PDB file of C-alpha atoms in Angstrom:
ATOM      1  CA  UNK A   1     100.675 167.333  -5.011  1.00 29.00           C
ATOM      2  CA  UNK A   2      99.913 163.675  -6.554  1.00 30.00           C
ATOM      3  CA  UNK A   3      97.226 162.682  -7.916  1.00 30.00           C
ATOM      4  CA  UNK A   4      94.997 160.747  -5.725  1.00 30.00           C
ATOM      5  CA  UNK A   5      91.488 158.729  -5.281  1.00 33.00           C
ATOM      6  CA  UNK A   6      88.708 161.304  -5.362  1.00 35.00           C
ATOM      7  CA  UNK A   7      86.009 159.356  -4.867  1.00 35.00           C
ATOM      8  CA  UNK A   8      85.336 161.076  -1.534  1.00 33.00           C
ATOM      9  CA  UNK A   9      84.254 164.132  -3.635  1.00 37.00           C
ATOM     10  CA  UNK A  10      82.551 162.671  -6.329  1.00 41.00           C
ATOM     11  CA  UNK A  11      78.658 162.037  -6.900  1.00 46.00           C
ATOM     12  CA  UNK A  12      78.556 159.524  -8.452  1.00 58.00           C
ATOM     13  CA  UNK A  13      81.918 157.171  -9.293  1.00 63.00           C
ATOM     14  CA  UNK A  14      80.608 153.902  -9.413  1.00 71.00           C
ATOM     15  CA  UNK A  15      79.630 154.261 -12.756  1.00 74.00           C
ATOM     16  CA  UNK A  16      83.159 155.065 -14.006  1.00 74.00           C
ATOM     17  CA  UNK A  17      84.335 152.348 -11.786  1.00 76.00           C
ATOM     18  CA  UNK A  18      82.050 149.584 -12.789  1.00 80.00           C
ATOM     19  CA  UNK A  19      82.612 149.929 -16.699  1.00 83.00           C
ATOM     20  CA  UNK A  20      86.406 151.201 -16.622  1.00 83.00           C
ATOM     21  CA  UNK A  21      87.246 149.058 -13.648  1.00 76.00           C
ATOM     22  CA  UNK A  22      88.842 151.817 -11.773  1.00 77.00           C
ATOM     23  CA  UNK A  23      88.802 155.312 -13.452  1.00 78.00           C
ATOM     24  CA  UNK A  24      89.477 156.174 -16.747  1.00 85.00           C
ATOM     25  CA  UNK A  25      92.617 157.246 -18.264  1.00 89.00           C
ATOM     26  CA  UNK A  26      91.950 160.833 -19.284  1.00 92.00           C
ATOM     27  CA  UNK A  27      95.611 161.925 -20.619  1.00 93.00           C
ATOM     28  CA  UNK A  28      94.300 162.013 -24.774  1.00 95.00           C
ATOM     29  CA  UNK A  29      90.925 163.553 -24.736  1.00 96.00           C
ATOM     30  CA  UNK A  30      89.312 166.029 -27.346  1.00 96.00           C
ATOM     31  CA  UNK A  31      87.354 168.612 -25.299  1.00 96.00           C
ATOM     32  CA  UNK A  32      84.445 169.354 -27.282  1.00 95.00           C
ATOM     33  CA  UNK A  33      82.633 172.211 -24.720  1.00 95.00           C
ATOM     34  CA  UNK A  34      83.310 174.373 -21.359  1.00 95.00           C
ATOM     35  CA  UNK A  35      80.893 176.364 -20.075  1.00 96.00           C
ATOM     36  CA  UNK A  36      81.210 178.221 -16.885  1.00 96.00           C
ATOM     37  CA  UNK A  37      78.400 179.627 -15.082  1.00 96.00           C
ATOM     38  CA  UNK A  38      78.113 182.127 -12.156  1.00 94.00           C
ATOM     39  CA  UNK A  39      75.111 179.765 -10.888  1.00 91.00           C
ATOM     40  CA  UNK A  40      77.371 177.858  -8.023  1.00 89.00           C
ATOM     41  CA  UNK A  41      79.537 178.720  -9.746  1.00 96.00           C
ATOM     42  CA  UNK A  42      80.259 176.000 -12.148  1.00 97.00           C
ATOM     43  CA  UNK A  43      82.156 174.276 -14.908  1.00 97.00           C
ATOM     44  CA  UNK A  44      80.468 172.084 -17.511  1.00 97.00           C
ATOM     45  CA  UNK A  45      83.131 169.662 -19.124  1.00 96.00           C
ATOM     46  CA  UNK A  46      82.317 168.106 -22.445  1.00 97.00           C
ATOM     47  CA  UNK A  47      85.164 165.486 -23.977  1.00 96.00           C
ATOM     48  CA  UNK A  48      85.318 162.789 -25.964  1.00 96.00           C
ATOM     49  CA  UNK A  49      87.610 159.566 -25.350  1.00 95.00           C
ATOM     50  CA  UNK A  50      88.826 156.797 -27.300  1.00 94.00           C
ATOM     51  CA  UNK A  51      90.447 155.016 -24.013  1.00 92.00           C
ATOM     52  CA  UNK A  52      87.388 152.228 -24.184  1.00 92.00           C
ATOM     53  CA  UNK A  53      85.636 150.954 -20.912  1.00 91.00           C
ATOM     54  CA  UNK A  54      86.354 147.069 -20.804  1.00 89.00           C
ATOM     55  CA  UNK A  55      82.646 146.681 -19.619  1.00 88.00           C
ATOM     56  CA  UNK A  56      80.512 148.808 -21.415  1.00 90.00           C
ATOM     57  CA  UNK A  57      76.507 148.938 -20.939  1.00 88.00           C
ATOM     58  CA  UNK A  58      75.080 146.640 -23.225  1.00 89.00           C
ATOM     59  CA  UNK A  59      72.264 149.579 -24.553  1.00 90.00           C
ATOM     60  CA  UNK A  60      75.844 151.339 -26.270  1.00 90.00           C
ATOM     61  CA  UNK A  61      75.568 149.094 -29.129  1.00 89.00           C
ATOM     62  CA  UNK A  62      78.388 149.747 -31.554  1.00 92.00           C
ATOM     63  CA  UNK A  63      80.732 152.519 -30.664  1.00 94.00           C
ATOM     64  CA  UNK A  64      84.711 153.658 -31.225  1.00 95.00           C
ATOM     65  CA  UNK A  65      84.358 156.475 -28.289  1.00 95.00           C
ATOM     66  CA  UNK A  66      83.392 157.919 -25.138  1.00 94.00           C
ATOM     67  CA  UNK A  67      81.551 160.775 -24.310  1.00 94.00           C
ATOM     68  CA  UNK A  68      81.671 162.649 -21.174  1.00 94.00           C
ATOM     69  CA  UNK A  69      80.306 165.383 -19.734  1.00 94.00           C
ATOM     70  CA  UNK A  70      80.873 166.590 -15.842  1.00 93.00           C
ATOM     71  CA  UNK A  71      80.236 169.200 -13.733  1.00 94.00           C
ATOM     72  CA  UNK A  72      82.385 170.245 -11.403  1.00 95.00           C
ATOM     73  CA  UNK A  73      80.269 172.555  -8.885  1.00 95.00           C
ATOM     74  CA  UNK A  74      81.094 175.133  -6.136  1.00 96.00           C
ATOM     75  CA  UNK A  75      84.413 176.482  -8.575  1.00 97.00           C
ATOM     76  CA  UNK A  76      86.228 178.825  -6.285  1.00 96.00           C
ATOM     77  CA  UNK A  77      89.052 179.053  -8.843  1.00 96.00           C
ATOM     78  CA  UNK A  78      89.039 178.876 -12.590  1.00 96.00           C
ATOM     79  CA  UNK A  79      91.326 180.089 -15.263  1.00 96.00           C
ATOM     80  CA  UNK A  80      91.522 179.095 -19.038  1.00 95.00           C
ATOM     81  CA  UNK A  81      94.624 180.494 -20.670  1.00 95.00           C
ATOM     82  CA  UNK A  82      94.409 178.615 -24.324  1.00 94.00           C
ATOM     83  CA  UNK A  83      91.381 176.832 -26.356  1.00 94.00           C
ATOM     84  CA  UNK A  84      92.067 175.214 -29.272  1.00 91.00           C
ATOM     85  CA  UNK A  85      89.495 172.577 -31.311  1.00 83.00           C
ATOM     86  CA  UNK A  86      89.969 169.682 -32.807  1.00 83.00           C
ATOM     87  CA  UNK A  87      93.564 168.554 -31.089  1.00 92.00           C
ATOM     88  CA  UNK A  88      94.257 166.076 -27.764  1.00 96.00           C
ATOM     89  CA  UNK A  89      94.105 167.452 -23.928  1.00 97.00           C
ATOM     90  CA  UNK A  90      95.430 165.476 -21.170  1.00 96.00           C
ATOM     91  CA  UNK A  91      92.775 165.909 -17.872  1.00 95.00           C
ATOM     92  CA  UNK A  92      94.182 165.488 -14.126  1.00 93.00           C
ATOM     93  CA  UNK A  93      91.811 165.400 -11.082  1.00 90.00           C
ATOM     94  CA  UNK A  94      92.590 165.151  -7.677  1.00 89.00           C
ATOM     95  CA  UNK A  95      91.903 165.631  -4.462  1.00 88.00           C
ATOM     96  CA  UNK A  96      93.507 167.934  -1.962  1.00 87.00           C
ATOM     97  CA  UNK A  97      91.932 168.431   1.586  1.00 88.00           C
ATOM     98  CA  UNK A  98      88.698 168.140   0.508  1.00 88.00           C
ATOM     99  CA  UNK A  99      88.714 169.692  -2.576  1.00 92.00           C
ATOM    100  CA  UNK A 100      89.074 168.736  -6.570  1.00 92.00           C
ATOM    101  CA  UNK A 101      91.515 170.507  -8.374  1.00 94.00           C
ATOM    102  CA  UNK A 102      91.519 169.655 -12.050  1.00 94.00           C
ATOM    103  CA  UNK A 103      94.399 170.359 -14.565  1.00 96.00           C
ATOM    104  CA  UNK A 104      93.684 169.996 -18.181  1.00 96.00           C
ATOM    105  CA  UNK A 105      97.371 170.755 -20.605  1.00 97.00           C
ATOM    106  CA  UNK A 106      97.246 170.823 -24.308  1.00 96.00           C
ATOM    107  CA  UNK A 107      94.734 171.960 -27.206  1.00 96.00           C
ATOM    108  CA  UNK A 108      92.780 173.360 -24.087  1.00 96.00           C
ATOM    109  CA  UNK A 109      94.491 174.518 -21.159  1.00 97.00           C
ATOM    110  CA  UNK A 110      92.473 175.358 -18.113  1.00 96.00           C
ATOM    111  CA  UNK A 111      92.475 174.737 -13.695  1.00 97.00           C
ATOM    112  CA  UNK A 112      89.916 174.697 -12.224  1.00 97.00           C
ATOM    113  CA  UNK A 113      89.417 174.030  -7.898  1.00 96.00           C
ATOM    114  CA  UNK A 114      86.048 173.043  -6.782  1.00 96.00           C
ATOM    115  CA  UNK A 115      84.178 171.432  -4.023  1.00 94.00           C
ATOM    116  CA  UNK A 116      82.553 168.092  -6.305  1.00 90.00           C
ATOM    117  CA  UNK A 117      82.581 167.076  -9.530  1.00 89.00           C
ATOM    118  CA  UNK A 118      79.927 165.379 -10.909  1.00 89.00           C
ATOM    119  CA  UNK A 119      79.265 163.017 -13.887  1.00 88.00           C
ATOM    120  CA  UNK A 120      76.175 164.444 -15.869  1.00 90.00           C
ATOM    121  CA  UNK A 121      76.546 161.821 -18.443  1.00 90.00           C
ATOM    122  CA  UNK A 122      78.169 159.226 -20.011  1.00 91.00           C
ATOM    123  CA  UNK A 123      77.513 157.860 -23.420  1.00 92.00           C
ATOM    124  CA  UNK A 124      78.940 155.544 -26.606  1.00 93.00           C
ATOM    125  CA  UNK A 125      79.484 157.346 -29.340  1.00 93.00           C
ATOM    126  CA  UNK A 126      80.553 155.853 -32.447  1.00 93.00           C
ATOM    127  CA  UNK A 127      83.169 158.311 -34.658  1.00 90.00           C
ATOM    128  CA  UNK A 128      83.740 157.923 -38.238  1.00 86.00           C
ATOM    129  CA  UNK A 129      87.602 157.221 -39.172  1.00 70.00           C
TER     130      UNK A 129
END
């Protein structure tokens, strides 16, 4: 299983593919939030990134980092076996027959398989150092 486009089973990509050019490189993430829901069912995904867009809305103003948060609905699998705060994840998504299987290794470890993910929001945020 490689990774592969997902767009098919995404919402809302062109977003993520206007301002990052293509999608963004997820392997060093701090993931801030999950929350899982029997409503669906579904996973909310909060992270934050310091991978920059190269074309970032103007309305950001000043900023050092990303944050993301995305929802990946109709979970028919889900596990979460370690979560740990303020350390790096690397996230994987990809699409096999139809469906988004999402791997995240490191501070957090969790899989998920759904039937769409989509991006609830996307903001600047600007970190102190």
């Amino acid at each position: 299983m490689g990774r592969t486009d997902v767009a098919a089973t995404h919402r809302n990509p062109i977003f993520l593919q206007t301002i990052y050019g293509n999608y963004p490189d997820l392997s060093s993430v701090e993931i801030t939030k999950a929350v899982i829901s029997r409503d669906g069912p579904s996973l909310h995904l909060h992270f934050i990134s310091t991978r920059l867009p190269y074309r970032p809305p103007v309305k950001w103003g000043a900023f050092n980092a990303v944050y993301f948060e995305l929802g990946f609905e109709g979970v028919e699998s889900i596990s979460v076996r370690k979560f740990q705060s303020h350390d790096r994840s690397a996230v994987r998504m990809w699409d096999d027959a139809g469906k988004i299987l999402l791997t995240c290794e490191g501070a957090v470890r969790l899989s998920v398989t759904c039937q769409f993910m989509r991006i609830i929001k996307i903001s600047g945020l600007l970190q102190s150092q």
